[in-house]
Coordinates of N, CA, C and O in Angstrom, one line a residue:
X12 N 115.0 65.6 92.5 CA 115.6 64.9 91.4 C 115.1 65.4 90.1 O 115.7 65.2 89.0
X13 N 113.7 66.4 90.0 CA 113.1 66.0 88.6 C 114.6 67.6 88.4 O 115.6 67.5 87.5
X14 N 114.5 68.5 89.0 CA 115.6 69.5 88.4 C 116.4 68.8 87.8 O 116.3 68.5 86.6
X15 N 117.4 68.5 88.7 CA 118.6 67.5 88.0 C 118.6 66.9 87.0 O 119.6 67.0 86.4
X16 N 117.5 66.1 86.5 CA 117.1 65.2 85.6 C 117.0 65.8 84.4 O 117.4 65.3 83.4
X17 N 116.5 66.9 84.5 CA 115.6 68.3 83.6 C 117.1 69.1 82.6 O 117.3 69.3 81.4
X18 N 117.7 69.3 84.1 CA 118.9 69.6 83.1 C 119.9 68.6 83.0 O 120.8 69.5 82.8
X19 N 120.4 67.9 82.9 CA 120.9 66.4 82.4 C 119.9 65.8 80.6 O 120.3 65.2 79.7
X20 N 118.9 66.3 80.8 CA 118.1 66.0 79.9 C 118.1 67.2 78.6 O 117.9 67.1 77.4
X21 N 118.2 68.3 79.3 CA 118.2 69.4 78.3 C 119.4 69.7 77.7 O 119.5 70.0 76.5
X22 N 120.3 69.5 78.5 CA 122.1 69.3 78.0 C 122.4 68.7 77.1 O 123.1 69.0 76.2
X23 N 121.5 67.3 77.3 CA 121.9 66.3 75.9 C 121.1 66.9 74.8 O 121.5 66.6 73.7
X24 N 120.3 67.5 75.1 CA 119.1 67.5 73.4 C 119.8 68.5 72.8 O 119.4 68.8 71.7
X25 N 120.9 69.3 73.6 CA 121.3 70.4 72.9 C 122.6 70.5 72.4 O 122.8 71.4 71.7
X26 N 123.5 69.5 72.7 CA 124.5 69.5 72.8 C 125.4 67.8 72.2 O 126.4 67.5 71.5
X27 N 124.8 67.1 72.9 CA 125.0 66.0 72.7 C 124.0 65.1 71.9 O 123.6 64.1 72.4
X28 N 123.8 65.5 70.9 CA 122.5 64.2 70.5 C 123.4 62.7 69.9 O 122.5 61.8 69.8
X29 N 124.5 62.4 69.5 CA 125.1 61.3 69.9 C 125.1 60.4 70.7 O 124.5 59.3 70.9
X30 N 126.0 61.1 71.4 CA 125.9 60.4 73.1 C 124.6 60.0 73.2 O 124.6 58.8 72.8
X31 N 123.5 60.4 73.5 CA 122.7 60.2 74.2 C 121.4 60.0 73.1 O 120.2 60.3 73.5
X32 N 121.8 59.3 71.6 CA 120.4 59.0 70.6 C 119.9 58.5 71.6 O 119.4 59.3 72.4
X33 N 119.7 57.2 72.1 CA 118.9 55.8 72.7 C 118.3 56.4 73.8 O 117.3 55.8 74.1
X34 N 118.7 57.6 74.6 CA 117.8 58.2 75.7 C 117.0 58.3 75.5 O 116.8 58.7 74.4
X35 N 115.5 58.0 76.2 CA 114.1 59.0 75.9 C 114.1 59.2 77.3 O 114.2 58.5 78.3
X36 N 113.9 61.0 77.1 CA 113.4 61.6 78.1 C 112.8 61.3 79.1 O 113.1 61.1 80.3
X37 N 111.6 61.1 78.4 CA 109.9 61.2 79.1 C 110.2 59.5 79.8 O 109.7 59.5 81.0
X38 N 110.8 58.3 79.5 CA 111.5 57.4 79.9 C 111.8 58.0 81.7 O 111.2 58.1 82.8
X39 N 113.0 58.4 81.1 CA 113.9 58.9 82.5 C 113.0 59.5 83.6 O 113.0 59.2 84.8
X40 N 112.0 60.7 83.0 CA 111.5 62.1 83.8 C 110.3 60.7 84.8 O 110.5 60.5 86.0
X41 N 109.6 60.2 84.1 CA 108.9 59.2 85.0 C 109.5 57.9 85.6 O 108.7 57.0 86.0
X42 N 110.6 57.8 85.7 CA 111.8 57.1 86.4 C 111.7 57.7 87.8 O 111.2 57.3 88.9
X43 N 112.3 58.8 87.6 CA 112.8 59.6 88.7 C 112.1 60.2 89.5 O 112.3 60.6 90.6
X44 N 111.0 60.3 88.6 CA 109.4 61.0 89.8 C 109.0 59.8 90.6 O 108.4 60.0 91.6
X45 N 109.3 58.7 90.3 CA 108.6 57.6 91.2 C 109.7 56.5 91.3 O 109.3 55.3 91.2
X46 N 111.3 56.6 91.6 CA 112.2 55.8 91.8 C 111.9 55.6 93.4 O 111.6 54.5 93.9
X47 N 111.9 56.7 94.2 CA 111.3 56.4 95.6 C 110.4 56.1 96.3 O 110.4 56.1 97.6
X48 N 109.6 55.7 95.5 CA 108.2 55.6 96.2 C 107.5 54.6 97.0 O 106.4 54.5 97.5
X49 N 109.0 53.4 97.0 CA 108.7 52.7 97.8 C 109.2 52.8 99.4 O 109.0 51.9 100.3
X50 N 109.9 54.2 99.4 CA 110.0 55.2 100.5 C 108.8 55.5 101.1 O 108.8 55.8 102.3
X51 N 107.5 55.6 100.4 CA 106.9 56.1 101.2 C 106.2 55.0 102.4 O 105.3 55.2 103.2
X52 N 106.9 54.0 102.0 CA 106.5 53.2 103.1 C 107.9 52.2 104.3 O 107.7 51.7 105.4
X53 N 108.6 52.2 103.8 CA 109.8 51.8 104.3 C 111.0 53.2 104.9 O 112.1 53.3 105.3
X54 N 110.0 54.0 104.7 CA 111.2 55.8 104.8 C 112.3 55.4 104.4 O 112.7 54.2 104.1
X55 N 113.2 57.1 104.2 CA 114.4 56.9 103.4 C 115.9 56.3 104.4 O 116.3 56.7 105.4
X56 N 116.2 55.3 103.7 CA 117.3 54.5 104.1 C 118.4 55.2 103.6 O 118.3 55.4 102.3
X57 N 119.8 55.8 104.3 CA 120.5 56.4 103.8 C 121.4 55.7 103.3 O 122.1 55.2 104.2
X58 N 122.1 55.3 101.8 CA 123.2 55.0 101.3 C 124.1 54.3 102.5 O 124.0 53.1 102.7
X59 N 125.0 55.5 103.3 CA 125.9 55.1 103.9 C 125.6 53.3 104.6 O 126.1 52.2 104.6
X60 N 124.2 54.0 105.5 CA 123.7 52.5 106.2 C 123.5 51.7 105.5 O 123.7 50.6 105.9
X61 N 123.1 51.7 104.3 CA 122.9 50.3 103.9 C 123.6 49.8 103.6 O 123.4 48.6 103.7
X62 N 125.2 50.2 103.0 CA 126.1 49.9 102.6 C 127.3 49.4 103.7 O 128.2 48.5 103.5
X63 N 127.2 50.1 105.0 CA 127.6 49.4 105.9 C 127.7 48.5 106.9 O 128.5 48.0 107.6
X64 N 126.4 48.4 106.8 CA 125.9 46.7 107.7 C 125.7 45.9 106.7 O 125.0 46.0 105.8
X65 N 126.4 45.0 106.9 CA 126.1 43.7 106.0 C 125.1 43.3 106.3 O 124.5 43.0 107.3
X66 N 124.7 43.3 105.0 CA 123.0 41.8 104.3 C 122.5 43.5 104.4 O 122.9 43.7 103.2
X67 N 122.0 44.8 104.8 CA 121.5 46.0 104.9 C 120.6 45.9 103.3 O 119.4 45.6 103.0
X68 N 121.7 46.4 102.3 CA 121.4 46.7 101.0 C 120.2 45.9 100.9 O 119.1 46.2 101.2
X69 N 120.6 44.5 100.3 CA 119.7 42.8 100.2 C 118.0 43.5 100.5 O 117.0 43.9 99.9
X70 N 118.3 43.4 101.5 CA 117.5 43.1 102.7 C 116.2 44.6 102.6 O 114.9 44.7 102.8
X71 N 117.2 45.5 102.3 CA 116.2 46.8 101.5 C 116.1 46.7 100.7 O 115.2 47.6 100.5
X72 N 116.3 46.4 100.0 CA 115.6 46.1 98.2 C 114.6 44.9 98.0 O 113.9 44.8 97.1
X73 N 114.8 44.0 99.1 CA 113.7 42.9 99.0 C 112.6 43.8 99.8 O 111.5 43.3 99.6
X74 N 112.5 44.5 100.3 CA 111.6 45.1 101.5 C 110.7 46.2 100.6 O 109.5 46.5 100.7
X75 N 111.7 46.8 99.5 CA 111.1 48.0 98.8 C 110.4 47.3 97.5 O 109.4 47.9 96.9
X76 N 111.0 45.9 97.1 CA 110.7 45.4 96.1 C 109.0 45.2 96.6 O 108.2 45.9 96.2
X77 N 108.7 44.1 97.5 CA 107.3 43.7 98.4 C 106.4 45.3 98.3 O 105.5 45.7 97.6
X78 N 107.0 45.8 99.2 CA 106.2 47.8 98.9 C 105.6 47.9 97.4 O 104.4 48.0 97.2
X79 N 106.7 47.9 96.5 CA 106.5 48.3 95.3 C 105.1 47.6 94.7 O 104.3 48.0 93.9
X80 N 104.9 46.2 95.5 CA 103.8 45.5 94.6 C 102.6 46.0 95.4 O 101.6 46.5 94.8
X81 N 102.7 45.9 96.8 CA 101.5 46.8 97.3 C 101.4 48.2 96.8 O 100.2 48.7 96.9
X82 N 102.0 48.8 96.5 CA 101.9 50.5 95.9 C 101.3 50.2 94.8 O 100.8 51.1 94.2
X83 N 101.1 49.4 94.4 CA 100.9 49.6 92.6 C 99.5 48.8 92.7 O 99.0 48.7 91.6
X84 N 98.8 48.3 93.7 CA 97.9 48.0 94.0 C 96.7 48.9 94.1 O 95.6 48.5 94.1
X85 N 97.2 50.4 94.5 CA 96.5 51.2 94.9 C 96.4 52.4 93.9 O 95.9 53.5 94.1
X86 N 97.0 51.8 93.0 CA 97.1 53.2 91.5 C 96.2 51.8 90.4 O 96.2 50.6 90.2
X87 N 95.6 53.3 89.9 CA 95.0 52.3 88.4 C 95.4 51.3 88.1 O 96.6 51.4 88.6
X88 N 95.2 49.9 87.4 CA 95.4 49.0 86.9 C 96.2 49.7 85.8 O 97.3 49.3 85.7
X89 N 95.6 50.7 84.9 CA 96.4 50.3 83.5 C 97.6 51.2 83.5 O 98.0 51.5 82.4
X90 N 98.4 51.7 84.9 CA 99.4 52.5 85.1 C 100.7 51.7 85.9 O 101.9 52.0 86.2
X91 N 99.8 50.7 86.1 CA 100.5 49.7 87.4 C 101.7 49.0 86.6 O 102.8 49.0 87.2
X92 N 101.5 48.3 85.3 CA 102.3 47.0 85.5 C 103.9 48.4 84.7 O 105.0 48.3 85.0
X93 N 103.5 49.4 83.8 CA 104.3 50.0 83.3 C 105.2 51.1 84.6 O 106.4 51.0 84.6
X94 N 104.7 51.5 85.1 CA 105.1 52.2 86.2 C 105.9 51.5 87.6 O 106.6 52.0 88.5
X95 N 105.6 50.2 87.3 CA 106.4 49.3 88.1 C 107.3 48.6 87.8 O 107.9 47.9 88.5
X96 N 107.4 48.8 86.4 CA 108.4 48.1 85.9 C 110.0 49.5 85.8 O 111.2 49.2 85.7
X97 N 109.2 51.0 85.8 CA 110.1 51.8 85.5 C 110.6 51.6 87.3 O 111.7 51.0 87.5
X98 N 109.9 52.0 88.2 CA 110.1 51.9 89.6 C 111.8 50.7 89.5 O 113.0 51.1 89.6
X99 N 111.5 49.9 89.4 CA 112.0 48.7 89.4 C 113.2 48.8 88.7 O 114.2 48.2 89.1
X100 N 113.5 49.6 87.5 CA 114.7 49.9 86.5 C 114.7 49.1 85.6 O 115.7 49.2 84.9
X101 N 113.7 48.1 85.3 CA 113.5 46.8 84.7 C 113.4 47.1 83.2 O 113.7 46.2 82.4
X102 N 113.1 48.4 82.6 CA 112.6 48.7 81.2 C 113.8 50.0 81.2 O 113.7 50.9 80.3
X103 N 114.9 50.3 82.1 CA 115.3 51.4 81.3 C 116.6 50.6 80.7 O 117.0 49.4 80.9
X104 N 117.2 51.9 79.9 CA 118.3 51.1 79.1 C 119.9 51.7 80.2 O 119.8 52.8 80.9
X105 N 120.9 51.0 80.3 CA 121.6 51.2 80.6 C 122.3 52.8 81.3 O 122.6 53.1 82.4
X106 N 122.3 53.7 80.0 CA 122.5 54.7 79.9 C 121.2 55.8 81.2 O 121.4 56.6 82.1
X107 N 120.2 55.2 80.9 CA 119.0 56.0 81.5 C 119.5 55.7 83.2 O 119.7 56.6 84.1
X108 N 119.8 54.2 83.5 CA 120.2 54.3 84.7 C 121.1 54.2 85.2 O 121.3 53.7 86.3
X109 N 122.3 55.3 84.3 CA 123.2 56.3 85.1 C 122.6 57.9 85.0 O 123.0 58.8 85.8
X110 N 121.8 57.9 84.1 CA 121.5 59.5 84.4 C 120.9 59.5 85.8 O 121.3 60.1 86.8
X111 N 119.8 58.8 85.8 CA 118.8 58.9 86.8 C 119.8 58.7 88.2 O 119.7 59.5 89.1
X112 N 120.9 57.3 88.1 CA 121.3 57.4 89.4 C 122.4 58.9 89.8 O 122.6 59.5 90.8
X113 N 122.8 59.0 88.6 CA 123.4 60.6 88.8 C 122.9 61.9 89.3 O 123.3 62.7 90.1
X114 N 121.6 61.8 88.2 CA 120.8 62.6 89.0 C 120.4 62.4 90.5 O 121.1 63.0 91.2
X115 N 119.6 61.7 91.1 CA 119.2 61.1 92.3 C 120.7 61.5 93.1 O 120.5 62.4 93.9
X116 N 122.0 61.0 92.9 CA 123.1 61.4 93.9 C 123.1 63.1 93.8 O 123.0 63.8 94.8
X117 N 123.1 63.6 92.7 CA 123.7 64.8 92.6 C 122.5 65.6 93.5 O 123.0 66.5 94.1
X118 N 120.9 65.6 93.8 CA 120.0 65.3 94.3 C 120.6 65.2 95.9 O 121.0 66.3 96.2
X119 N 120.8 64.6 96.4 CA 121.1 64.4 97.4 C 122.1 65.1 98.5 O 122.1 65.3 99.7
X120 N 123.1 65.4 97.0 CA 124.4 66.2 97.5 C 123.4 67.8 97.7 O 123.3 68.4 98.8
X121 N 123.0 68.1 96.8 CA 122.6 69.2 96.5 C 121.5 69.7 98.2 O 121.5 70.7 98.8
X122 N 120.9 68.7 98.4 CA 120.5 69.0 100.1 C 120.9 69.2 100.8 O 120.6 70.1 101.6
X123 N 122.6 67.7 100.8 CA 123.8 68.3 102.2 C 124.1 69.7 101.9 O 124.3 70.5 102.8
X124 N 124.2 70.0 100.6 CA 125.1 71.4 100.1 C 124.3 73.0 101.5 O 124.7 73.9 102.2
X125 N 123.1 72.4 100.8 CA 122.2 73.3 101.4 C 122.3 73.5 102.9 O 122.3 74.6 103.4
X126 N 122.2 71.9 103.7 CA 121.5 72.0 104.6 C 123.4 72.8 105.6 O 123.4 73.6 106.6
X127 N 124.5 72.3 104.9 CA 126.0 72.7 105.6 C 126.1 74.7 105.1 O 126.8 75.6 105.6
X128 N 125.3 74.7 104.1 CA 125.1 76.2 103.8 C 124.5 77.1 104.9 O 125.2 78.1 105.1
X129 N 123.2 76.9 105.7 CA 122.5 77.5 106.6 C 123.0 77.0 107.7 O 122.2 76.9 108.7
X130 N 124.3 76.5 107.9 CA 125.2 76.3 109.4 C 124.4 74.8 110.0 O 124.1 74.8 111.2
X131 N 124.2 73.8 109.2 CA 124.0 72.5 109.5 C 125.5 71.8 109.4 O 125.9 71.3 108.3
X132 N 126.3 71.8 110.4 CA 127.5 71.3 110.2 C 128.0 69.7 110.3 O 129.1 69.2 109.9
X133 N 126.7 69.0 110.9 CA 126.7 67.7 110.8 C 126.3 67.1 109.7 O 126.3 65.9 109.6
X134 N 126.0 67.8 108.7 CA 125.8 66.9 107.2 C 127.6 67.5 106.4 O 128.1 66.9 105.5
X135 N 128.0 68.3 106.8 CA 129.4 68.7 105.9 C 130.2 67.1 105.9 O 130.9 66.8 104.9
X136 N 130.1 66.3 106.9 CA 131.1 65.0 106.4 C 130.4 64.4 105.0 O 131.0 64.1 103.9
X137 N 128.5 64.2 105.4 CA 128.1 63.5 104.2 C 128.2 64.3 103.2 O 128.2 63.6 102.2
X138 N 128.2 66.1 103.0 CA 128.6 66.6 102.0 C 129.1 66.2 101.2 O 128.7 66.1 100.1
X139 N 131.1 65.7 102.0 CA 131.8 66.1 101.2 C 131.7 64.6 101.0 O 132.2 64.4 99.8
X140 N 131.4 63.4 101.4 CA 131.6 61.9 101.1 C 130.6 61.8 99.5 O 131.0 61.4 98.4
X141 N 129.2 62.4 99.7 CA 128.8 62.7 98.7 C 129.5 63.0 97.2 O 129.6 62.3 96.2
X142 N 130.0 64.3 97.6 CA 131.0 65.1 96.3 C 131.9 64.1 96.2 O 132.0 64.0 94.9
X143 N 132.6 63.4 96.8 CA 133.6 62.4 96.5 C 133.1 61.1 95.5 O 133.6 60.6 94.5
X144 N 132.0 60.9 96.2 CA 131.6 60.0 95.3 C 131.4 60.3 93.8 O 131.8 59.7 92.8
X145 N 130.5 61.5 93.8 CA 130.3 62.2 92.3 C 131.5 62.3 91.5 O 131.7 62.3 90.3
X146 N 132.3 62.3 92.6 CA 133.7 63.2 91.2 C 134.4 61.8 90.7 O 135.0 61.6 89.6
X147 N 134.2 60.8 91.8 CA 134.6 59.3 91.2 C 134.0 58.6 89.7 O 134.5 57.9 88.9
X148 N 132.7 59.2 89.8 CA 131.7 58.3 88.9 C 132.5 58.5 87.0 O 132.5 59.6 86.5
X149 N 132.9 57.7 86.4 CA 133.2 57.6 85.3 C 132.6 57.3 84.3 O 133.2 56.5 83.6
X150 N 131.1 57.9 83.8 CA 130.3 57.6 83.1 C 130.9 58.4 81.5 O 131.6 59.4 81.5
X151 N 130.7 57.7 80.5 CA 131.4 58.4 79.6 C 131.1 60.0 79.0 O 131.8 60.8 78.5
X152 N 129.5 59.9 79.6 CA 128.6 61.0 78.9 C 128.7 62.5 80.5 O 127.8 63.3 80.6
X153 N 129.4 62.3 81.1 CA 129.2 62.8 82.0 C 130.5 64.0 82.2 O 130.4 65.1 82.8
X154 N 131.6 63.6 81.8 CA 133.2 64.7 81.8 C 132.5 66.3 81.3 O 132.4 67.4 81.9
X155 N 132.1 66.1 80.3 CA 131.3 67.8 79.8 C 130.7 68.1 80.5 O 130.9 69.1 81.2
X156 N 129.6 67.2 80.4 CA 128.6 68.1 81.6 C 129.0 68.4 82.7 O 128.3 69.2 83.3
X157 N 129.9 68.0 83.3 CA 130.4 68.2 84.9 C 131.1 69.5 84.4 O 130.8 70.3 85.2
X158 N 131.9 70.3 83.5 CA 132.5 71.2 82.8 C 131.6 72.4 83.1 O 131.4 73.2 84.0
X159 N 131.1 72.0 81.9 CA 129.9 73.3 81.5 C 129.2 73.2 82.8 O 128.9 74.4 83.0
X160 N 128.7 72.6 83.7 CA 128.3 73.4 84.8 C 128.7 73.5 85.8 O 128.0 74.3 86.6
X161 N 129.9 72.8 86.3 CA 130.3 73.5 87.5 C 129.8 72.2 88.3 O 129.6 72.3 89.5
X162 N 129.6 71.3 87.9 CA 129.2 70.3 88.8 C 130.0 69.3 89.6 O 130.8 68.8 88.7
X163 N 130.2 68.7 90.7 CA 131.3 67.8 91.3 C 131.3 66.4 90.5 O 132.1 65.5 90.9

């Protein structure tokens, strides 16, 4: 995710400084280095599943929310309450949490891409459900950037 993020971030500063005054970077860049980290104790739950069994989602986010408090237990005090609050999405602004969740999907796709590239042909459905999803997303700051790079 931090690539994605990196360039989503460098795009705007160069291109867009409108769109994206209210962004701060360094905001996002420590968003996205620690959005999962309550993976490292619940492992990664894939989209599709949680979205398809009912109560799933709920039920993982109360589970990662509980994680999050024990994780932050085990990092410095004076890194905890700010770091858990980015974790959490609690302090970003609107905008930050579509970059980040854009980045993070586009992240994701970018693995199926890979893994259907070296003859992994069971991830090509989540490939392309992936890419489908991206090309849905209607974020306002996002039509260019999808342009200039070639992105789904």
């Amino acid at each position: 995710i931090a690539y994605e993020i990196s360039v989503i971030l460098f795009y705007k500063s160069l291109n867009h400084k409108n769109s994206f005054k209210a962004v701060r970077p360094e905001v996002i860049a420590v968003a996205g280095l620690y959005h999962d980290d309550p993976e490292l104790k619940t492992g990664d739950i894939p989209a599709p599943a949680k979205n398809d069994i009912i109560g799933a989602r709920e039920t993982v986010e109360k589970w990662e929310a509980q994680v999050t408090d024990q994780l932050w237990e085990e990092y410095p005090s004076f890194l905890s309450g700010e770091l858990k609050a980015l974790v959490r999405q609690t302090r970003l602004l609107p905008i930050e949490k579509e970059i980040l969740h854009y980045a993070d999907t586009l992240a994701a796709y970018a693995y199926a891409r890979d893994q259907v590239s070296v003859g992994n042909q069971f991830m090509k459905e989540t490939m392309e459900g992936i890419e489908k999803y991206l090309k849905s997303l209607k974020y306002s700051w996002l039509k260019q950037l999808k342009t200039e790079f070639s992105l789904p």
